Amino acid sequence: MASIVITGSASGIGASTAAMLRAAGYEVVGVDIAGAEVCADLSTPAGRAAAIDGALTRCGGRIDALVLCAGLGATHAPEKIASVNYFGVSELLDGFKDALEQGAMKSAVVVASVAATHGDWEGSPLREAFLAGDEEKARALCAASGHGAAAYAASKHAVVCDVRRRAAAWGARGVRLNAVAPGAVETPLLQQSIADPVVGKATAAFIPPLGRRAVPAEIAQVIGFLLSDAASYVHGSLLVVDGGIDALARPCRF
Ligand code: NAD
């Protein structure tokens, strides 16, 4: 039976993806801070090492596919957002790369956000810190930015850059790697944003062009597609699954 490792498996999009893949007959090894097969805190280097070690042990060193979904929304401490949303992805991609190459599906998906497409990060010291793997500096710059919204957008933008810059090396090893960019999805993370005194009103009021928010299964299905052979030539891509938010915001930039 194929083994698929999913971070953030205890809630929201990760839980929906795990349920969908289990129902399809896959063995899912969930990684989350609690309520998962492997419990680990992705906000610290030690926790990330434990997540990689724990999942590899359960899978016997061979992973068929990987979904990196764990993330914190803009309502959390900016420096923690930096650690979970960027380093909780980048270090796990490094840690699972060899095991994925041994697997049958050879496919990984990172859950980013449509926020990754917002703003101009060209020459940004924060993006440089993320991409240089300098967690201390990235955390300090995020902490200095105040509210978590900037850290959230920056971490999601950088994580998409990290996915795309791996395309050559991973492609050469036959492992496909893609990112999805959800918009507004009905999960606890979104509810926390709606309750936030700074971004809450705007989050609650905004309705995507399709006239509603997504449910987690609508993102899970796209993740399932990207993992599958139906997407056998999709690699290094950012697939926006946002009900039209990005098209509304920047119709002539893509
Ligand atoms: P969620 O809060 O329901 O699930 C996130 C999961 O990540 C939780 O199970 C949580 O415990 C886990 N997690 C958080 N910090 C962790 C840590 N330090 N260590 C281990 N696990 C940790 O949220 P969701 O909406 O399902 O979010 C999933 C992903 O989708 C996130 O990366 C999020 O940024 C992204 N996303 C969500 C939305 C949305 O509107 N819900 C929009 C765009 C992108």
Coordinates of C-alpha atoms and ligand atoms in Angstrom, one line a residue:
M1 CA 0.0 0.0 0.0
A2 CA 1.3 3.4 -0.9
S3 CA 2.4 5.6 2.0
I4 CA 1.6 9.3 1.9
V5 CA 2.9 11.7 4.5
I6 CA 0.7 14.8 5.2
T7 CA 1.6 17.6 7.6
G8 CA -1.3 19.6 9.2
S9 CA -3.3 16.4 9.0
A10 CA -5.4 17.1 12.1
S11 CA -7.5 20.0 10.8
G12 CA -8.9 21.8 7.8
I13 CA -7.4 21.2 4.4
G14 CA -4.8 18.6 5.7
A15 CA -7.5 16.6 7.5
S16 CA -9.8 16.6 4.4
T17 CA -6.9 15.5 2.2
A18 CA -6.0 12.7 4.6
A19 CA -9.6 11.5 4.7
M20 CA -9.9 11.6 0.9
L21 CA -6.6 9.6 0.4
R22 CA -7.4 7.1 3.2
A23 CA -10.8 6.5 1.5
A24 CA -9.0 5.9 -1.7
G25 CA -7.0 3.1 0.0
Y26 CA -3.7 4.9 0.7
E27 CA -1.9 4.6 4.0
V28 CA -1.6 8.2 5.4
V29 CA 1.0 9.1 8.0
G30 CA -0.2 12.4 9.4
V31 CA 2.1 14.9 11.1
D32 CA 0.7 17.5 13.4
I33 CA 1.3 19.1 16.7
A34 CA -1.3 16.8 18.2
G35 CA -3.9 14.2 17.0
A36 CA -1.7 12.6 14.3
E37 CA 0.4 9.5 13.8
V38 CA 3.6 11.6 14.3
C39 CA 3.2 14.5 16.8
A40 CA 5.8 17.2 16.3
D41 CA 6.1 20.9 16.5
L42 CA 7.2 22.3 13.1
S43 CA 8.0 25.7 14.6
T44 CA 11.4 24.5 15.9
P45 CA 14.4 22.8 14.3
A46 CA 14.2 19.9 16.8
G47 CA 10.5 19.5 16.1
R48 CA 11.1 19.4 12.4
A49 CA 13.9 16.8 12.8
A50 CA 11.5 14.7 14.9
A51 CA 8.8 15.0 12.3
I52 CA 11.1 13.8 9.5
D53 CA 12.6 11.0 11.7
G54 CA 9.2 9.9 13.0
A55 CA 7.5 9.7 9.5
L56 CA 10.5 8.0 7.9
T57 CA 10.6 5.4 10.6
R58 CA 6.8 4.7 10.2
C59 CA 7.2 4.4 6.4
G60 CA 10.4 2.3 6.4
G61 CA 12.4 5.0 4.7
R62 CA 10.3 5.0 1.6
I63 CA 7.5 7.6 1.0
D64 CA 5.3 7.4 -2.1
A65 CA 4.0 11.0 -1.9
L66 CA 4.1 14.0 0.4
V67 CA 1.7 16.9 1.2
L68 CA 3.0 19.8 3.2
C69 CA -0.1 21.5 4.5
A70 CA 0.6 22.6 8.1
G71 CA 0.6 26.3 8.4
L72 CA -0.4 29.2 10.7
G73 CA -2.6 32.1 9.7
A74 CA -2.0 35.8 10.0
T75 CA -3.4 36.0 13.5
H76 CA -0.3 34.2 15.1
A77 CA 3.0 35.7 16.2
P78 CA 4.9 36.8 13.1
E79 CA 8.1 35.0 14.0
K80 CA 6.2 31.7 14.6
I81 CA 4.5 32.1 11.2
A82 CA 7.9 32.4 9.6
S83 CA 9.2 29.2 11.2
V84 CA 6.1 27.0 10.5
N85 CA 5.1 28.3 7.1
Y86 CA 8.5 28.5 5.5
F87 CA 11.0 26.3 7.5
G88 CA 8.3 23.8 8.3
V89 CA 8.1 23.2 4.6
S90 CA 11.6 23.8 3.3
E91 CA 13.4 21.6 5.8
L92 CA 10.8 18.8 5.3
L93 CA 11.3 18.9 1.5
D94 CA 15.0 18.4 2.2
G95 CA 14.4 15.7 4.7
F96 CA 11.9 13.7 2.6
K97 CA 13.6 14.1 -0.8
D98 CA 15.6 10.8 -0.8
A99 CA 12.6 8.8 0.6
L100 CA 10.3 10.2 -2.1
E101 CA 12.7 9.1 -4.8
Q102 CA 12.3 5.5 -3.5
G103 CA 8.5 5.7 -3.7
A104 CA 6.1 4.7 -6.4
M105 CA 4.2 8.1 -6.9
K106 CA 7.2 10.4 -6.7
S107 CA 5.1 13.5 -6.1
A108 CA 4.9 16.2 -3.5
V109 CA 2.5 19.1 -3.0
V110 CA 3.1 22.2 -0.9
V111 CA 0.0 24.2 0.3
A112 CA 0.9 27.9 -0.1
S113 CA -1.8 30.6 -0.4
V114 CA -3.0 33.2 -2.9
A115 CA -1.4 35.7 -0.5
A116 CA 1.9 34.4 -2.1
T117 CA 1.0 36.4 -5.2
H118 CA 0.4 39.7 -3.4
G119 CA 3.0 42.4 -3.1
D120 CA 6.3 43.0 -4.8
W121 CA 9.0 41.0 -3.1
E122 CA 11.8 41.8 -5.6
G123 CA 14.9 42.6 -3.6
S124 CA 13.2 42.1 -0.3
P125 CA 15.6 41.3 2.6
L126 CA 12.9 39.1 4.1
R127 CA 12.6 37.0 1.0
E128 CA 16.4 36.8 0.9
A129 CA 16.6 35.6 4.5
F130 CA 14.0 32.9 3.9
L131 CA 15.6 31.7 0.7
A132 CA 19.1 31.7 2.4
G133 CA 17.7 29.5 5.1
D134 CA 18.5 32.1 7.7
E135 CA 15.7 31.4 10.2
E136 CA 17.0 33.8 12.9
K137 CA 17.0 36.7 10.5
A138 CA 13.7 35.8 8.9
R139 CA 12.1 35.6 12.4
A140 CA 13.6 38.9 13.4
L141 CA 12.4 40.7 10.3
C142 CA 8.9 39.2 10.6
A143 CA 8.7 40.2 14.3
A144 CA 9.6 43.8 13.3
S145 CA 6.8 43.8 10.8
G146 CA 4.1 43.9 13.6
H147 CA 0.9 42.1 12.6
G148 CA 1.2 38.6 11.2
A149 CA -0.3 39.5 7.8
A150 CA 3.0 40.6 6.4
A151 CA 4.8 37.5 7.7
Y152 CA 2.1 35.3 6.3
A153 CA 2.3 36.8 2.8
A154 CA 6.1 36.8 2.8
S155 CA 6.4 33.2 4.1
K156 CA 3.9 31.9 1.5
H157 CA 5.6 33.9 -1.3
A158 CA 9.0 32.5 -0.2
V159 CA 7.7 28.9 0.0
V160 CA 6.5 29.1 -3.6
C161 CA 9.9 30.4 -4.6
D162 CA 11.5 27.5 -2.7
V163 CA 9.3 25.0 -4.6
R164 CA 10.0 26.5 -8.0
R165 CA 13.8 26.7 -7.5
R166 CA 13.9 23.0 -6.8
A167 CA 12.3 22.1 -10.1
A168 CA 15.5 21.4 -11.9
A169 CA 17.1 19.2 -9.2
W170 CA 13.9 17.3 -8.3
G171 CA 12.9 16.9 -12.0
A172 CA 16.3 15.3 -12.7
R173 CA 15.5 12.8 -9.9
G174 CA 12.0 12.1 -11.3
V175 CA 10.1 13.6 -8.4
R176 CA 7.4 16.1 -9.2
L177 CA 7.0 19.0 -6.9
N178 CA 4.1 21.6 -7.1
A179 CA 2.3 24.1 -5.0
V180 CA -1.3 25.0 -4.6
A181 CA -2.6 28.5 -3.7
P182 CA -6.0 28.4 -2.0
G183 CA -7.9 31.6 -1.4
A184 CA -10.5 31.6 1.4
V185 CA -11.3 28.1 2.7
E186 CA -13.8 27.3 5.5
T187 CA -11.4 26.0 8.2
P188 CA -10.4 27.0 11.8
L189 CA -7.6 29.1 10.3
L190 CA -10.1 31.3 8.4
Q191 CA -12.3 31.6 11.5
Q192 CA -9.4 32.8 13.5
S193 CA -8.7 35.5 10.8
I194 CA -12.4 36.5 10.9
A195 CA -12.2 36.9 14.7
D196 CA -9.0 39.0 14.4
P197 CA -9.4 42.7 15.4
V198 CA -7.1 43.9 12.6
V199 CA -7.9 41.8 9.6
G200 CA -11.2 40.3 10.7
K201 CA -13.7 42.7 9.2
A202 CA -12.1 42.7 5.8
T203 CA -11.7 38.9 5.8
A204 CA -15.4 38.4 6.7
A205 CA -16.6 40.9 4.1
F206 CA -14.6 39.7 1.2
I207 CA -16.4 37.3 -1.1
P208 CA -14.4 35.6 -4.0
P209 CA -15.7 36.0 -7.6
L210 CA -17.4 32.6 -7.4
G211 CA -19.6 34.0 -4.8
R212 CA -18.6 31.8 -1.9
R213 CA -15.6 30.5 0.0
A214 CA -14.2 27.0 -0.7
V215 CA -14.7 24.0 1.5
P216 CA -11.6 22.0 2.3
A217 CA -12.5 19.1 0.0
E218 CA -12.3 21.4 -3.0
I219 CA -8.6 22.0 -2.2
A220 CA -8.0 18.3 -1.3
Q221 CA -9.3 17.2 -4.7
V222 CA -6.8 19.5 -6.5
I223 CA -4.0 18.1 -4.2
G224 CA -5.1 14.6 -5.1
F225 CA -4.9 15.5 -8.8
L226 CA -1.4 16.9 -8.5
L227 CA -0.3 13.8 -6.6
S228 CA -1.8 11.5 -9.3
D229 CA -0.6 10.2 -12.7
A230 CA -3.2 12.5 -14.2
A231 CA -0.7 15.3 -13.5
S232 CA 2.3 13.4 -14.8
Y233 CA 3.7 16.4 -16.6
V234 CA 2.8 19.1 -14.0
H235 CA 6.0 20.1 -12.2
G236 CA 7.3 23.3 -10.6
S237 CA 3.8 24.8 -10.9
L238 CA 1.7 27.0 -8.7
L239 CA -1.9 26.0 -9.1
V240 CA -4.2 28.8 -7.8
V241 CA -7.4 27.4 -6.4
D242 CA -9.1 30.6 -5.1
G243 CA -12.5 31.0 -6.8
G244 CA -11.1 33.9 -8.9
I245 CA -9.5 36.1 -6.2
D246 CA -6.1 36.4 -8.0
A247 CA -7.8 37.0 -11.4
L248 CA -9.9 39.8 -9.7
A249 CA -6.9 41.4 -8.1
R250 CA -4.5 41.3 -11.0
P251 CA -6.2 40.3 -14.3
C252 CA -3.2 41.1 -16.5
R253 CA -0.4 39.6 -14.2
F254 CA 0.1 35.9 -14.3
Ligands
NAD1 P1 -6.1 24.7 10.0 O1 -5.7 25.6 11.1 O2 -7.4 24.0 9.9 O3 -5.0 23.5 9.8 C1 -3.6 23.8 10.0 C2 -3.0 22.6 10.6 O4 -1.6 22.9 10.8 C3 -3.5 22.3 12.0 O5 -3.8 21.0 12.2 C4 -2.4 22.7 12.9 O6 -2.3 22.0 14.2 C5 -1.1 22.5 12.0 N1 0.0 23.2 12.6 C6 0.1 24.5 12.8 N2 1.2 24.8 13.4 C7 1.9 23.7 13.6 C8 3.2 23.3 14.1 N3 3.9 24.2 14.7 N4 3.6 22.0 14.1 C9 2.8 21.1 13.5 N5 1.6 21.4 12.9 C10 1.1 22.6 13.0 O7 -5.8 25.5 8.7 P2 -6.1 25.3 7.1 O8 -6.9 26.4 6.6 O9 -6.5 23.9 6.9 O10 -4.6 25.5 6.6 C11 -3.9 24.5 5.9 C12 -2.9 25.3 5.0 O11 -3.7 26.0 4.0 C13 -2.0 26.3 5.7 O12 -0.7 26.2 5.2 C14 -2.7 27.6 5.3 O13 -1.8 28.7 5.3 C15 -3.2 27.3 3.9 N6 -4.3 28.2 3.5 C16 -5.4 28.2 4.1 C17 -6.4 29.1 3.7 C18 -7.8 29.2 4.3 O14 -8.5 30.2 4.0 N7 -8.1 28.4 5.2 C19 -6.2 30.0 2.5 C20 -4.9 29.9 1.9 C21 -4.0 29.0 2.4

